[in-house]
mmCIF file of C-alpha atoms in Angstrom:
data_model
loop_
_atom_site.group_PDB
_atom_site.id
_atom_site.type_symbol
_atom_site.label_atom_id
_atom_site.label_comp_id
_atom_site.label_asym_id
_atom_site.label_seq_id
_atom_site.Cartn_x
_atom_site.Cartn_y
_atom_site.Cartn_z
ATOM 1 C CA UNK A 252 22.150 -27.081 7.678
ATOM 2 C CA UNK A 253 21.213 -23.830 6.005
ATOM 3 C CA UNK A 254 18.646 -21.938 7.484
ATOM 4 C CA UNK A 255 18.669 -20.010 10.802
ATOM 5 C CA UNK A 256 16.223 -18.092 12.558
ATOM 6 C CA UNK A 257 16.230 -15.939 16.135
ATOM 7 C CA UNK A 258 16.741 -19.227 17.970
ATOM 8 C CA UNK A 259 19.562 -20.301 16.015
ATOM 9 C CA UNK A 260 20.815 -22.617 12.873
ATOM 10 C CA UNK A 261 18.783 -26.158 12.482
ATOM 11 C CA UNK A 262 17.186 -28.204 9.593
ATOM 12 C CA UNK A 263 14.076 -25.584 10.454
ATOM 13 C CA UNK A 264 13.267 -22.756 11.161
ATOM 14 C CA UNK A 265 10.278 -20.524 12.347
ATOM 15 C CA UNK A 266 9.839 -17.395 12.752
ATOM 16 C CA UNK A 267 7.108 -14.723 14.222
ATOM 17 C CA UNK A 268 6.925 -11.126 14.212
ATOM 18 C CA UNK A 269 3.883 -8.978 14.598
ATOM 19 C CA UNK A 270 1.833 -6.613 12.167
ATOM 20 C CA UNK A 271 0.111 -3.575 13.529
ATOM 21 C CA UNK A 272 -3.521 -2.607 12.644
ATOM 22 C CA UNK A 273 -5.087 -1.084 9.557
ATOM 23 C CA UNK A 274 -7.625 1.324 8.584
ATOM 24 C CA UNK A 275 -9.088 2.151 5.229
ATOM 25 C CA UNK A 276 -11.405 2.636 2.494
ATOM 26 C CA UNK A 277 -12.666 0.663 -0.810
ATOM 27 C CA UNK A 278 -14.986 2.919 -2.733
ATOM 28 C CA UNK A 279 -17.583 3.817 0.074
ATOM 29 C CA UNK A 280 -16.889 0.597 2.046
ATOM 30 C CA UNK A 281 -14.703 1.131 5.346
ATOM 31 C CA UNK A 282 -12.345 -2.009 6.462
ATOM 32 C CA UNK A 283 -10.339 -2.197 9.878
ATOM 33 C CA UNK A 284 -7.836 -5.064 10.277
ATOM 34 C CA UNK A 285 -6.794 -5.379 13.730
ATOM 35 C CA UNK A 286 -3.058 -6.189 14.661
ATOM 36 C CA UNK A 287 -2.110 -9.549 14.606
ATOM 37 C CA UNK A 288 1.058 -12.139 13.750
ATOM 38 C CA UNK A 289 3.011 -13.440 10.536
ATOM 39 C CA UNK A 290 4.720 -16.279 10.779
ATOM 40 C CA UNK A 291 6.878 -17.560 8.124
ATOM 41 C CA UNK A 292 8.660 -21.192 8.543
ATOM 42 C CA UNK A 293 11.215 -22.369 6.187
ATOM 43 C CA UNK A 294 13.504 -26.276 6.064
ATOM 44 C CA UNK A 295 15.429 -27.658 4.016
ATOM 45 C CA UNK A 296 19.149 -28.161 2.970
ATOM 46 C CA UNK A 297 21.704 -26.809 1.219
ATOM 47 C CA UNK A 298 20.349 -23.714 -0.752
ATOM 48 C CA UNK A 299 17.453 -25.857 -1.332
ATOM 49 C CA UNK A 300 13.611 -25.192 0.736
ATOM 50 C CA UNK A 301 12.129 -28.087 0.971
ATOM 51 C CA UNK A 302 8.968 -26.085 2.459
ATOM 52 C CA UNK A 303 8.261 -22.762 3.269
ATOM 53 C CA UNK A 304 5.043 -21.345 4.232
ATOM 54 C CA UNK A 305 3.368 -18.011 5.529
ATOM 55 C CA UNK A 306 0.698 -17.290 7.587
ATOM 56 C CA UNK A 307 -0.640 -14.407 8.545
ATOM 57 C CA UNK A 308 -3.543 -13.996 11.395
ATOM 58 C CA UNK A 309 -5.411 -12.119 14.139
ATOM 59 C CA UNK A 310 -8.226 -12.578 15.991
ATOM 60 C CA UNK A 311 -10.464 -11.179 13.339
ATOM 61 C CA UNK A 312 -9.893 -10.826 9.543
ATOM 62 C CA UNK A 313 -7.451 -9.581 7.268
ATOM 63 C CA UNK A 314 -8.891 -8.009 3.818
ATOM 64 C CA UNK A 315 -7.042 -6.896 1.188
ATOM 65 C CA UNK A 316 -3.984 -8.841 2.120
ATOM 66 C CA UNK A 317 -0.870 -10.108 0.488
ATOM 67 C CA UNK A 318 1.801 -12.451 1.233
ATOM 68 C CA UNK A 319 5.516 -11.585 -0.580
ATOM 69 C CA UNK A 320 8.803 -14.027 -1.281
ATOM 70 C CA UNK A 321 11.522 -11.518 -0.312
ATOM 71 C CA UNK A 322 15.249 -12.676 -1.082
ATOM 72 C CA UNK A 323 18.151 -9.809 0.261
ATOM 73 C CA UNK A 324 21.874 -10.045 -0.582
ATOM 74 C CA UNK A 325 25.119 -9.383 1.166
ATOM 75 C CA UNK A 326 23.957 -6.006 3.024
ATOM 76 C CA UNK A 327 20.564 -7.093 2.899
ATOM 77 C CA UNK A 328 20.809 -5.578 -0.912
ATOM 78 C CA UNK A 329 17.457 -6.614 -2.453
ATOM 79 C CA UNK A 330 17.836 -9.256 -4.812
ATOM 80 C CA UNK A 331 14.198 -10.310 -5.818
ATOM 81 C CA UNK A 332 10.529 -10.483 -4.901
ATOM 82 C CA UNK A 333 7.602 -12.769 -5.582
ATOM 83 C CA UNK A 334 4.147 -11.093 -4.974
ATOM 84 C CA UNK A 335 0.976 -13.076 -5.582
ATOM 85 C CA UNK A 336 -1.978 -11.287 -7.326
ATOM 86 C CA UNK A 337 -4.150 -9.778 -4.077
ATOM 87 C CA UNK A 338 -6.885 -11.254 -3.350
ATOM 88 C CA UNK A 339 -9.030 -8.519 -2.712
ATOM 89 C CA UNK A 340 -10.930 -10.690 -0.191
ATOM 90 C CA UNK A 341 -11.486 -11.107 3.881
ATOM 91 C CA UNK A 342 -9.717 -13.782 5.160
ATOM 92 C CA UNK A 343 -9.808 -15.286 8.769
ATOM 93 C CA UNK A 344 -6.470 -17.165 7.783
ATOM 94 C CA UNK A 345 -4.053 -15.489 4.746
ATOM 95 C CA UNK A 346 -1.411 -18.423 3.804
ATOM 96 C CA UNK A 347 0.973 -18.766 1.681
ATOM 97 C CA UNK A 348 3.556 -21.838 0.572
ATOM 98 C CA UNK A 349 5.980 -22.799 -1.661
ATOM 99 C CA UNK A 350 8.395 -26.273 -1.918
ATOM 100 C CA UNK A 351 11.247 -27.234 -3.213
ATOM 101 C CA UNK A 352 12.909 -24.028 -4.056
ATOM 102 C CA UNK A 353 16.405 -23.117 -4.599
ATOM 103 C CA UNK A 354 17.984 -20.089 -3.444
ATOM 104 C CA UNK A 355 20.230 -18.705 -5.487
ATOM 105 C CA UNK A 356 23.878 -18.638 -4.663
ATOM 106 C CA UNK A 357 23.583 -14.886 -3.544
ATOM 107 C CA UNK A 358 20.982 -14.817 -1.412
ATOM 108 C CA UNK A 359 21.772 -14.136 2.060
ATOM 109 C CA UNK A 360 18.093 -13.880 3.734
ATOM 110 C CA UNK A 361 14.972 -15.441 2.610
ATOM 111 C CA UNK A 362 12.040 -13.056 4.434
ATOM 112 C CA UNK A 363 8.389 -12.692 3.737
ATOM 113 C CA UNK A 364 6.659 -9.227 3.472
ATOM 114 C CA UNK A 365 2.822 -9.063 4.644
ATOM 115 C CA UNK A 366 1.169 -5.999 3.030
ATOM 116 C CA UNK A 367 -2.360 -4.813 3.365
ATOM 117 C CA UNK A 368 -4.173 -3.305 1.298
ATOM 118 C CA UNK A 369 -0.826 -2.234 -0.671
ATOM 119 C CA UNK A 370 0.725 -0.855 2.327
ATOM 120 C CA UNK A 371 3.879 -2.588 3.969
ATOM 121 C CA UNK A 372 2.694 -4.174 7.912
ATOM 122 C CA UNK A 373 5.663 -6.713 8.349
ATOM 123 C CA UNK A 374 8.515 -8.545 7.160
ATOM 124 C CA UNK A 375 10.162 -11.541 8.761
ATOM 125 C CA UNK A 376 13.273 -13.216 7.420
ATOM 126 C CA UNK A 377 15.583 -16.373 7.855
ATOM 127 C CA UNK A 378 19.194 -16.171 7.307
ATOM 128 C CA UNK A 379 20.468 -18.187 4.421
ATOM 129 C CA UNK A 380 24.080 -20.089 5.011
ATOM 130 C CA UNK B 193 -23.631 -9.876 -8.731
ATOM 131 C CA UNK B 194 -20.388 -10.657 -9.565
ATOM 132 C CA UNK B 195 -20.157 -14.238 -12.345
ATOM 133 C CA UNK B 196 -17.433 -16.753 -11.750
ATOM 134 C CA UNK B 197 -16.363 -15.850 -15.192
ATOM 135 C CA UNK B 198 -16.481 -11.933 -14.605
ATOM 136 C CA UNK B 199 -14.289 -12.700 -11.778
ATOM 137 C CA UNK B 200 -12.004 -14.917 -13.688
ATOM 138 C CA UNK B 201 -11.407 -12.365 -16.673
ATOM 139 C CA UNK B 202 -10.766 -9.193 -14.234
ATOM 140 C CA UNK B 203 -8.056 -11.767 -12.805
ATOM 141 C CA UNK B 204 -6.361 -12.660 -16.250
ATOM 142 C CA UNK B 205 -6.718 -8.876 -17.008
ATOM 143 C CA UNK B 206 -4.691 -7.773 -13.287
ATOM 144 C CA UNK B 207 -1.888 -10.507 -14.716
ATOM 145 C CA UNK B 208 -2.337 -8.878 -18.163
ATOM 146 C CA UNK B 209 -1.656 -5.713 -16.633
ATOM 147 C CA UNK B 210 1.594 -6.992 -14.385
ATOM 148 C CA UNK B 211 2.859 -8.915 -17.714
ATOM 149 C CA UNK B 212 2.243 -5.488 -19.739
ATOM 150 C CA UNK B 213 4.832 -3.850 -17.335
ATOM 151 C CA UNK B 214 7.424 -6.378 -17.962
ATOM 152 C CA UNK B 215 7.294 -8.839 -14.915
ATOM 153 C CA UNK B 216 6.771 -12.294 -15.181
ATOM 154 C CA UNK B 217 3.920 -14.167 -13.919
ATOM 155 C CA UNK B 218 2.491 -18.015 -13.150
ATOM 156 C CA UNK B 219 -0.497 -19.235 -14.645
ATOM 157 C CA UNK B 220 -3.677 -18.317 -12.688
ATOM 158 C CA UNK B 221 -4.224 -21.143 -9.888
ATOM 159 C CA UNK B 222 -7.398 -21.556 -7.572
ATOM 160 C CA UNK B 223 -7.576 -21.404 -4.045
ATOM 161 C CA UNK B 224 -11.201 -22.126 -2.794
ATOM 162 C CA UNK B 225 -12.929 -20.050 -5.034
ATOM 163 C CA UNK B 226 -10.180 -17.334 -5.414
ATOM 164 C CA UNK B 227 -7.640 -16.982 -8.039
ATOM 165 C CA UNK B 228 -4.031 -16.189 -7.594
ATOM 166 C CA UNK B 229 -0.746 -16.086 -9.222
ATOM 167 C CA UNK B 230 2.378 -14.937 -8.667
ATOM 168 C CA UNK B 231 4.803 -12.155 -10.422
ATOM 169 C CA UNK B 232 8.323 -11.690 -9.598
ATOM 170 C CA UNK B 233 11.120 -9.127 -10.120
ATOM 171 C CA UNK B 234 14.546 -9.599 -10.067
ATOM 172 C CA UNK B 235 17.198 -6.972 -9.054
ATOM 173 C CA UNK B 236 20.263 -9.146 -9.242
ATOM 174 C CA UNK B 237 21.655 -6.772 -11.872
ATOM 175 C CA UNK B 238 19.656 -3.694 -10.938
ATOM 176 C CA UNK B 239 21.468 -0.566 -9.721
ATOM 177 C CA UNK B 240 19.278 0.821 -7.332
ATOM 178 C CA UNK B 241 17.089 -2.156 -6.189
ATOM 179 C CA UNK B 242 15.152 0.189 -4.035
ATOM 180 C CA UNK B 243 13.602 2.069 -6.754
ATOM 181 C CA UNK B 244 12.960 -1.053 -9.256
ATOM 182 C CA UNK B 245 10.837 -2.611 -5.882
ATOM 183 C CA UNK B 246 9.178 0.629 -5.870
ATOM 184 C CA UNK B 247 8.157 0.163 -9.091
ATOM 185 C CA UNK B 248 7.301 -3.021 -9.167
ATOM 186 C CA UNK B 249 4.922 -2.431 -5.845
ATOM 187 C CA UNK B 250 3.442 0.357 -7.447
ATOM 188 C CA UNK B 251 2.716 -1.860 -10.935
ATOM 189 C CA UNK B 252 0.917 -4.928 -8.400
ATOM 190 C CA UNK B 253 -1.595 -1.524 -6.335
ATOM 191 C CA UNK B 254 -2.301 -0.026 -10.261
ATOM 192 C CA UNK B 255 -2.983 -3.253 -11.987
ATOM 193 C CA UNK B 256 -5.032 -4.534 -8.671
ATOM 194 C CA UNK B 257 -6.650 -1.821 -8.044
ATOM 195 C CA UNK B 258 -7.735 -1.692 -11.883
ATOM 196 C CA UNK B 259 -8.821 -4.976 -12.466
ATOM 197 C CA UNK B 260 -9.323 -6.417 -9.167
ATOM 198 C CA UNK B 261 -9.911 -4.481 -5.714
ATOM 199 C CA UNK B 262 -13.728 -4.566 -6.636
ATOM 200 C CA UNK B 263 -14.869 -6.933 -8.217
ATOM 201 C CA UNK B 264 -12.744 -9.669 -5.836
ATOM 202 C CA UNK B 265 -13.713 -8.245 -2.960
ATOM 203 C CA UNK B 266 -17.612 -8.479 -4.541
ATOM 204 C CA UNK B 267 -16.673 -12.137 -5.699
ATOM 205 C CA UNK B 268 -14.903 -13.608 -2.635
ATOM 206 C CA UNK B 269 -17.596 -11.716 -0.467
ATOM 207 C CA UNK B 270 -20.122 -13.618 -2.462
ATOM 208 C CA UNK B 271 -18.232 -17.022 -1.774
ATOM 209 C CA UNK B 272 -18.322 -16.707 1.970
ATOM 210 C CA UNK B 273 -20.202 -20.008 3.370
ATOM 211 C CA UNK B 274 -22.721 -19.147 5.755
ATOM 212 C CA UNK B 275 -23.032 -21.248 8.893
ATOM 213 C CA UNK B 276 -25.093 -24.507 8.716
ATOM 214 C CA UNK B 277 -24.912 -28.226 7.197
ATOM 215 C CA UNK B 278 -22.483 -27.300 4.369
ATOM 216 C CA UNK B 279 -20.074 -25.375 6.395
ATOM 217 C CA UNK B 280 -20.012 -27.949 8.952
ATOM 218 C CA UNK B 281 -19.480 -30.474 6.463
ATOM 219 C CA UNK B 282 -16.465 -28.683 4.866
ATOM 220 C CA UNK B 283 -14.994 -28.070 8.045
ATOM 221 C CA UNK B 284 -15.837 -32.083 8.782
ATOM 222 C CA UNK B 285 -13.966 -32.717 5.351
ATOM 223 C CA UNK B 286 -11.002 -30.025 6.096
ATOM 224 C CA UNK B 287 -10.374 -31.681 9.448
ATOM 225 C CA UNK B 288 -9.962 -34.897 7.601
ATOM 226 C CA UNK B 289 -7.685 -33.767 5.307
ATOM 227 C CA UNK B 290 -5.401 -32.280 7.775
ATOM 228 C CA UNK B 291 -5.648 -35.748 9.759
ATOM 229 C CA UNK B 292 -5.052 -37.532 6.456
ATOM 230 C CA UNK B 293 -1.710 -35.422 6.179
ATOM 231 C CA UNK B 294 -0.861 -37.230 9.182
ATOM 232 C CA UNK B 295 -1.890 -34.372 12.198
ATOM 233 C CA UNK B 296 -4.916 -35.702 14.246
ATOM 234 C CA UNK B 297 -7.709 -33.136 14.119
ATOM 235 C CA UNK B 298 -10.958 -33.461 15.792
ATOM 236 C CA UNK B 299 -13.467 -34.320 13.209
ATOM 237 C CA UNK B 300 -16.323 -32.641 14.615
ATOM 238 C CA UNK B 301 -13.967 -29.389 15.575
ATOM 239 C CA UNK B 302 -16.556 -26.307 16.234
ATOM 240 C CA UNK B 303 -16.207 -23.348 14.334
ATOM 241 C CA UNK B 304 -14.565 -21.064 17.161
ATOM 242 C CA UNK B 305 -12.184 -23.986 17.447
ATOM 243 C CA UNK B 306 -11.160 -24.377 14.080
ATOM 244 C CA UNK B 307 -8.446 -22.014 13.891
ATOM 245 C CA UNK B 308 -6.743 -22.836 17.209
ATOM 246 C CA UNK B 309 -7.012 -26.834 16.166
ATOM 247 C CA UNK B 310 -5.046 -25.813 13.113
ATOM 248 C CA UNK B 311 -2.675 -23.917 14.607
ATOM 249 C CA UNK B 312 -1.616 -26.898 17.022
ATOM 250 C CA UNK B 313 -2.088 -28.976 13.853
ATOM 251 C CA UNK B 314 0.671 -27.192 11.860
ATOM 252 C CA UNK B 315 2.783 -26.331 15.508
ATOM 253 C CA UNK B 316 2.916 -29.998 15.944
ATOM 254 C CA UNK B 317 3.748 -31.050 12.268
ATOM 255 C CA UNK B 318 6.870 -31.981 10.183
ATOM 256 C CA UNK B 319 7.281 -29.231 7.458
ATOM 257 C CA UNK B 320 5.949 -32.211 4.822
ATOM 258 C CA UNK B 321 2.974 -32.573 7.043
ATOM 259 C CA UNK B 322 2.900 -28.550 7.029
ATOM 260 C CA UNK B 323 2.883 -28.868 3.303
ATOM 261 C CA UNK B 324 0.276 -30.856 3.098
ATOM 262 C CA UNK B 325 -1.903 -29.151 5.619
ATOM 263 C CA UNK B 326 -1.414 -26.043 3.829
ATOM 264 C CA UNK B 327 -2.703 -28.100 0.726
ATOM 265 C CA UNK B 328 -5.719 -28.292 2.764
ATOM 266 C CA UNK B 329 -5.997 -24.911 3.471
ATOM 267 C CA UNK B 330 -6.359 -24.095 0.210
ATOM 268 C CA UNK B 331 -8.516 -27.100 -0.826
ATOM 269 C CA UNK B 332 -11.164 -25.856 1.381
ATOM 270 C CA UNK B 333 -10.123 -21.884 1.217
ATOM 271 C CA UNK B 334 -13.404 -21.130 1.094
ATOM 272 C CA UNK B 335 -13.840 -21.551 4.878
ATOM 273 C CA UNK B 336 -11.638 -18.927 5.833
ATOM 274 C CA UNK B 337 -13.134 -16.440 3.667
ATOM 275 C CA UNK B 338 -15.155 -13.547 5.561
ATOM 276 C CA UNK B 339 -16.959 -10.500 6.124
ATOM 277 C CA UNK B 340 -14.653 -7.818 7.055
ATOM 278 C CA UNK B 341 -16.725 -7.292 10.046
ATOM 279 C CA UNK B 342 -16.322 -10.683 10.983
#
């Protein structure tokens, strides 16, 4: 089984890092996001994710957020990313999933990137055997 | 106000805008009453991967902040469900969806509970019941849209 994570190889794996707080402004309108958690959970086998899902939260709301498929090579070389279109909303709950998808035969880490408001807060990744 | 349809064209115009620049996107998809898609960039080949993600990062802020940053935030602001009998009946219907995907969640879960009983719901689940509980996060997006000073 293919993926591993901080706790070690299995059929899953989940991961959780934390994103600090954010501060700024849309036209005259002021936002604060407090610090919170992503957590990003992938399974599967072979090179293939059955499921993997994001899911980035605090105790308050995230606006202006935005959840990236990150895949890194041998030396963590970036190999590819997957944004989606922002949202340019407040969200108590910012998900993101995709299933059944094959990693390419390169690809050494599958991580997700959490940005806000266009600025980088957090990246978690799995390794990818 | 911000129309449904306004919102939908500034969206096709942000992909527009990402296409334009030579990525490649999904069709538009709905979540609640948002609309997403994705674009991706590959730097298999590239020979300084660094700057092409630069670029690329720089493309998604220009075309969202172009097309989208105001009137989404106008939009999904506008689609924010206000306490009372529909929100508790979409929270009724999200909690059955999530206990359809096979994770028992309290029907009648409060608001202030709702995101704790989901956590435990996906914590507890098989990634295909996390699938599908995601599924229902989407379905009923609409409850986890806010004010920012929520």
């Amino acid at each position: 089984m293919l993926f591993t994570g901080a706790t070690g190889a299995g059929a899953s794996a989940t991961g959780q890092v934390l994103f600090s707080s954010a501060s700024f402004s849309v036209g005259t309108k002021s936002f604060y996001v407090p610090a919170g958690t992503l957590t990003h959970s992938i399974s599967g086998s072979g090179r293939t994710a059955n499921g993997e899902s994001a899911v980035a939260a605090n105790l308050a709301t995230i606006c202006y957020g935005r959840l990236d498929w990150v895949t890194l090579g041998d030396g963590d070389k970036f190999l590819s990313r997957t944004a989606s279109g922002s949202l340019a909303s407040c969200v108590v709950y910012l998900t993101r999933q995709r299933s059944n998808y094959t990693f390419a035969s390169n690809v050494k880490k599958g991580c997700v990137d959490l940005y806000i408001n266009s600025v980088y807060k957090a990246r978690q990744c799995h390794n990818i055997m | 106000m911000i129309s449904a349809d306004e919102y939908r064209q500034a969206v096709m115009a942000q992909r527009d805008c990402v296409e334009e620049a030579g990525y490649e996107t999904t069709p538009i998809v709905a979540a609640g009453s948002l609309l997403t898609f994705d674009a991706t960039a590959d730097y298999s080949d590239a020979a300084d991967p660094e700057e092409e993600d630069r670029q690329f990062l720089a493309t998604m802020q220009e075309c969202s902040d172009e097309y989208v940053k105001f009137v989404g935030y106008a939009w999904s602001s506008s689609q924010v469900v206000a306490d009372g009998p529909e929100r508790d009946q979409m929270r009724r219907e999200m909690a059955q969806c999530v206990t359809d995907a096979g994770v028992d969640m309290e029907l009648d879960v409060t608001e202030q509970d709702l995101l704790p009983a989901l956590e435990a719901a996906l914590g507890g689940a098989s990634q295909e019941e996390r699938q599908l509980i995601q599924d229902c996060v989407s379905e009923f997006g609409d409850l986890f849209l806010a004010e920012p000073d929520r």
